[in-house]
Amino acid sequence: MSETPQPVVKHMEAIEYEPLEAAEGVSKGVLIGPDEDAPNFAIRRFVIDAGGSVPKHTNEVEQEQYVLEGEYVVGIDETEYTVSSGDSLFIPAGTVHWYRNENETAGAFLCAVPNGDDEIQLTE
């Protein structure tokens, strides 16, 4: 990372999406992060395909999320929430959470996280 971060404009065709290893039908693209010399936060975009899911897990860092499109279920601790476009979520570090898209269309959300170790621990 350079000493003084420089502004970055990253066009959507430059975003590379990769499937999540522990998930089914879910991919992640890093919009802005350490590779762009962002010193504090990363913004990621997740796509949950129809029928896609992420098992129960925890993250080492907090997450702020904004639902871009679709509708899907997010489990946080022992409660399940149906979220859709325009909804926002805060998931504190270490909180058990999971995702399930029971619909026929994909869902997508932005996720902002602090830079650093974001180790994921599966809990099932």
PDB file of C-alpha atoms in Angstrom:
ATOM      1  CA  MET A   1       0.000   0.000   0.000  1.00  0.00           C
ATOM      2  CA  SER A   2       1.363   3.410  -0.924  1.00  0.00           C
ATOM      3  CA  GLU A   3       1.875   6.051   1.769  1.00  0.00           C
ATOM      4  CA  THR A   4      -0.811   8.374   0.402  1.00  0.00           C
ATOM      5  CA  PRO A   5      -3.775   6.555  -1.117  1.00  0.00           C
ATOM      6  CA  GLN A   6      -4.853   7.780  -4.534  1.00  0.00           C
ATOM      7  CA  PRO A   7      -8.465   8.064  -5.723  1.00  0.00           C
ATOM      8  CA  VAL A   8      -9.771   5.069  -7.669  1.00  0.00           C
ATOM      9  CA  VAL A   9     -12.641   4.657 -10.095  1.00  0.00           C
ATOM     10  CA  LYS A  10     -13.258   0.995 -10.818  1.00  0.00           C
ATOM     11  CA  HIS A  11     -15.790   0.170 -13.524  1.00  0.00           C
ATOM     12  CA  MET A  12     -18.126  -2.789 -13.073  1.00  0.00           C
ATOM     13  CA  GLU A  13     -16.557  -4.772 -15.931  1.00  0.00           C
ATOM     14  CA  ALA A  14     -13.276  -4.766 -13.971  1.00  0.00           C
ATOM     15  CA  ILE A  15     -14.842  -6.609 -11.012  1.00  0.00           C
ATOM     16  CA  GLU A  16     -13.967 -10.299 -10.904  1.00  0.00           C
ATOM     17  CA  TYR A  17     -16.422 -12.588  -9.140  1.00  0.00           C
ATOM     18  CA  GLU A  18     -15.362 -15.834  -7.500  1.00  0.00           C
ATOM     19  CA  PRO A  19     -17.560 -18.547  -6.005  1.00  0.00           C
ATOM     20  CA  LEU A  20     -17.463 -18.828  -2.208  1.00  0.00           C
ATOM     21  CA  GLU A  21     -15.878 -22.145  -1.247  1.00  0.00           C
ATOM     22  CA  ALA A  22     -18.146 -23.074   1.657  1.00  0.00           C
ATOM     23  CA  ALA A  23     -21.325 -21.823  -0.040  1.00  0.00           C
ATOM     24  CA  GLU A  24     -23.579 -23.105  -2.789  1.00  0.00           C
ATOM     25  CA  GLY A  25     -24.544 -20.726  -5.603  1.00  0.00           C
ATOM     26  CA  VAL A  26     -22.911 -17.633  -4.066  1.00  0.00           C
ATOM     27  CA  SER A  27     -20.174 -15.469  -5.578  1.00  0.00           C
ATOM     28  CA  LYS A  28     -18.176 -12.490  -4.300  1.00  0.00           C
ATOM     29  CA  GLY A  29     -16.540  -9.555  -6.049  1.00  0.00           C
ATOM     30  CA  VAL A  30     -14.306  -7.028  -4.271  1.00  0.00           C
ATOM     31  CA  LEU A  31     -15.328  -3.580  -5.486  1.00  0.00           C
ATOM     32  CA  ILE A  32     -12.779  -1.594  -3.490  1.00  0.00           C
ATOM     33  CA  GLY A  33     -10.254  -2.932  -1.000  1.00  0.00           C
ATOM     34  CA  PRO A  34      -6.578  -3.228  -0.129  1.00  0.00           C
ATOM     35  CA  ASP A  35      -5.624  -3.893  -3.781  1.00  0.00           C
ATOM     36  CA  GLU A  36      -6.812  -0.357  -4.541  1.00  0.00           C
ATOM     37  CA  ASP A  37      -4.860   0.988  -1.532  1.00  0.00           C
ATOM     38  CA  ALA A  38      -8.058   1.646   0.437  1.00  0.00           C
ATOM     39  CA  PRO A  39      -6.556   2.043   3.916  1.00  0.00           C
ATOM     40  CA  ASN A  40      -9.515   1.243   6.166  1.00  0.00           C
ATOM     41  CA  PHE A  41     -12.421  -0.580   4.526  1.00  0.00           C
ATOM     42  CA  ALA A  42     -13.314  -2.958   1.724  1.00  0.00           C
ATOM     43  CA  ILE A  43     -16.591  -2.983  -0.169  1.00  0.00           C
ATOM     44  CA  ARG A  44     -17.652  -6.330  -1.557  1.00  0.00           C
ATOM     45  CA  ARG A  45     -20.647  -7.369  -3.666  1.00  0.00           C
ATOM     46  CA  PHE A  46     -22.211 -10.779  -3.124  1.00  0.00           C
ATOM     47  CA  VAL A  47     -24.646 -12.519  -5.470  1.00  0.00           C
ATOM     48  CA  ILE A  48     -26.857 -15.309  -4.103  1.00  0.00           C
ATOM     49  CA  ASP A  49     -28.272 -17.331  -6.995  1.00  0.00           C
ATOM     50  CA  ALA A  50     -31.794 -18.754  -6.867  1.00  0.00           C
ATOM     51  CA  GLY A  51     -31.534 -21.693  -4.453  1.00  0.00           C
ATOM     52  CA  GLY A  52     -28.110 -20.508  -3.221  1.00  0.00           C
ATOM     53  CA  SER A  53     -27.058 -20.622   0.427  1.00  0.00           C
ATOM     54  CA  VAL A  54     -24.234 -19.911   2.855  1.00  0.00           C
ATOM     55  CA  PRO A  55     -23.970 -22.166   5.934  1.00  0.00           C
ATOM     56  CA  LYS A  56     -23.873 -20.896   9.509  1.00  0.00           C
ATOM     57  CA  HIS A  57     -20.578 -19.143  10.158  1.00  0.00           C
ATOM     58  CA  THR A  58     -18.861 -16.283  11.962  1.00  0.00           C
ATOM     59  CA  ASN A  59     -16.456 -13.616  10.710  1.00  0.00           C
ATOM     60  CA  GLU A  60     -13.581 -12.012  12.573  1.00  0.00           C
ATOM     61  CA  VAL A  61     -14.767  -8.540  11.532  1.00  0.00           C
ATOM     62  CA  GLU A  62     -18.052  -6.652  11.652  1.00  0.00           C
ATOM     63  CA  GLN A  63     -20.144  -6.335   8.494  1.00  0.00           C
ATOM     64  CA  GLU A  64     -22.434  -3.601   7.271  1.00  0.00           C
ATOM     65  CA  GLN A  65     -24.664  -4.778   4.433  1.00  0.00           C
ATOM     66  CA  TYR A  66     -27.070  -3.165   1.992  1.00  0.00           C
ATOM     67  CA  VAL A  67     -29.442  -5.310  -0.083  1.00  0.00           C
ATOM     68  CA  LEU A  68     -29.255  -4.289  -3.742  1.00  0.00           C
ATOM     69  CA  GLU A  69     -31.744  -6.646  -5.343  1.00  0.00           C
ATOM     70  CA  GLY A  70     -33.894  -9.706  -4.804  1.00  0.00           C
ATOM     71  CA  GLU A  71     -35.232 -11.186  -1.605  1.00  0.00           C
ATOM     72  CA  TYR A  72     -33.581 -13.789   0.603  1.00  0.00           C
ATOM     73  CA  VAL A  73     -33.378 -15.022   4.185  1.00  0.00           C
ATOM     74  CA  VAL A  74     -30.592 -13.963   6.544  1.00  0.00           C
ATOM     75  CA  GLY A  75     -30.208 -15.822   9.809  1.00  0.00           C
ATOM     76  CA  ILE A  76     -28.536 -13.893  12.633  1.00  0.00           C
ATOM     77  CA  ASP A  77     -27.998 -15.755  15.888  1.00  0.00           C
ATOM     78  CA  GLU A  78     -31.270 -17.688  16.306  1.00  0.00           C
ATOM     79  CA  THR A  79     -33.547 -15.380  14.268  1.00  0.00           C
ATOM     80  CA  GLU A  80     -34.283 -15.467  10.540  1.00  0.00           C
ATOM     81  CA  TYR A  81     -35.117 -12.268   8.633  1.00  0.00           C
ATOM     82  CA  THR A  82     -36.461 -11.918   5.111  1.00  0.00           C
ATOM     83  CA  VAL A  83     -34.636  -9.016   3.483  1.00  0.00           C
ATOM     84  CA  SER A  84     -35.134  -7.290   0.152  1.00  0.00           C
ATOM     85  CA  SER A  85     -33.857  -4.380  -1.911  1.00  0.00           C
ATOM     86  CA  GLY A  86     -33.217  -1.295   0.233  1.00  0.00           C
ATOM     87  CA  ASP A  87     -32.793  -3.152   3.548  1.00  0.00           C
ATOM     88  CA  SER A  88     -29.651  -2.701   5.671  1.00  0.00           C
ATOM     89  CA  LEU A  89     -27.977  -5.020   8.160  1.00  0.00           C
ATOM     90  CA  PHE A  90     -25.291  -4.759  10.822  1.00  0.00           C
ATOM     91  CA  ILE A  91     -23.650  -8.038  11.825  1.00  0.00           C
ATOM     92  CA  PRO A  92     -21.158  -7.644  14.703  1.00  0.00           C
ATOM     93  CA  ALA A  93     -17.865  -9.541  14.601  1.00  0.00           C
ATOM     94  CA  GLY A  94     -18.195 -13.101  15.885  1.00  0.00           C
ATOM     95  CA  THR A  95     -21.980 -13.293  15.347  1.00  0.00           C
ATOM     96  CA  VAL A  96     -23.332 -16.527  13.849  1.00  0.00           C
ATOM     97  CA  HIS A  97     -25.145 -15.828  10.577  1.00  0.00           C
ATOM     98  CA  TRP A  98     -26.209 -17.553   7.333  1.00  0.00           C
ATOM     99  CA  TYR A  99     -28.037 -16.900   4.059  1.00  0.00           C
ATOM    100  CA  ARG A 100     -30.641 -18.769   2.021  1.00  0.00           C
ATOM    101  CA  ASN A 101     -32.292 -17.726  -1.250  1.00  0.00           C
ATOM    102  CA  GLU A 102     -35.530 -19.684  -1.657  1.00  0.00           C
ATOM    103  CA  ASN A 103     -36.709 -17.547  -4.597  1.00  0.00           C
ATOM    104  CA  GLU A 104     -36.480 -18.048  -8.352  1.00  0.00           C
ATOM    105  CA  THR A 105     -34.338 -14.938  -8.884  1.00  0.00           C
ATOM    106  CA  ALA A 106     -30.904 -13.985  -7.605  1.00  0.00           C
ATOM    107  CA  GLY A 107     -30.323 -11.625  -4.717  1.00  0.00           C
ATOM    108  CA  ALA A 108     -27.354  -9.294  -4.280  1.00  0.00           C
ATOM    109  CA  PHE A 109     -25.921  -7.170  -1.501  1.00  0.00           C
ATOM    110  CA  LEU A 110     -23.032  -4.849  -0.725  1.00  0.00           C
ATOM    111  CA  CYS A 111     -20.925  -5.659   2.301  1.00  0.00           C
ATOM    112  CA  ALA A 112     -18.525  -3.162   3.890  1.00  0.00           C
ATOM    113  CA  VAL A 113     -15.859  -4.567   6.213  1.00  0.00           C
ATOM    114  CA  PRO A 114     -12.760  -3.199   7.915  1.00  0.00           C
ATOM    115  CA  ASN A 115      -9.525  -4.262   6.251  1.00  0.00           C
ATOM    116  CA  GLY A 116      -7.632  -6.973   8.051  1.00  0.00           C
ATOM    117  CA  ASP A 117      -8.028 -10.616   8.904  1.00  0.00           C
ATOM    118  CA  ASP A 118     -11.560 -11.703   8.044  1.00  0.00           C
ATOM    119  CA  GLU A 119     -11.232 -15.346   8.967  1.00  0.00           C
ATOM    120  CA  ILE A 120     -14.483 -17.263   8.496  1.00  0.00           C
ATOM    121  CA  GLN A 121     -15.355 -20.073  10.899  1.00  0.00           C
ATOM    122  CA  LEU A 122     -18.103 -22.514   9.894  1.00  0.00           C
ATOM    123  CA  THR A 123     -20.307 -23.417  12.851  1.00  0.00           C
ATOM    124  CA  GLU A 124     -22.196 -26.412  11.401  1.00  0.00           C
TER     125      GLU A 124
END
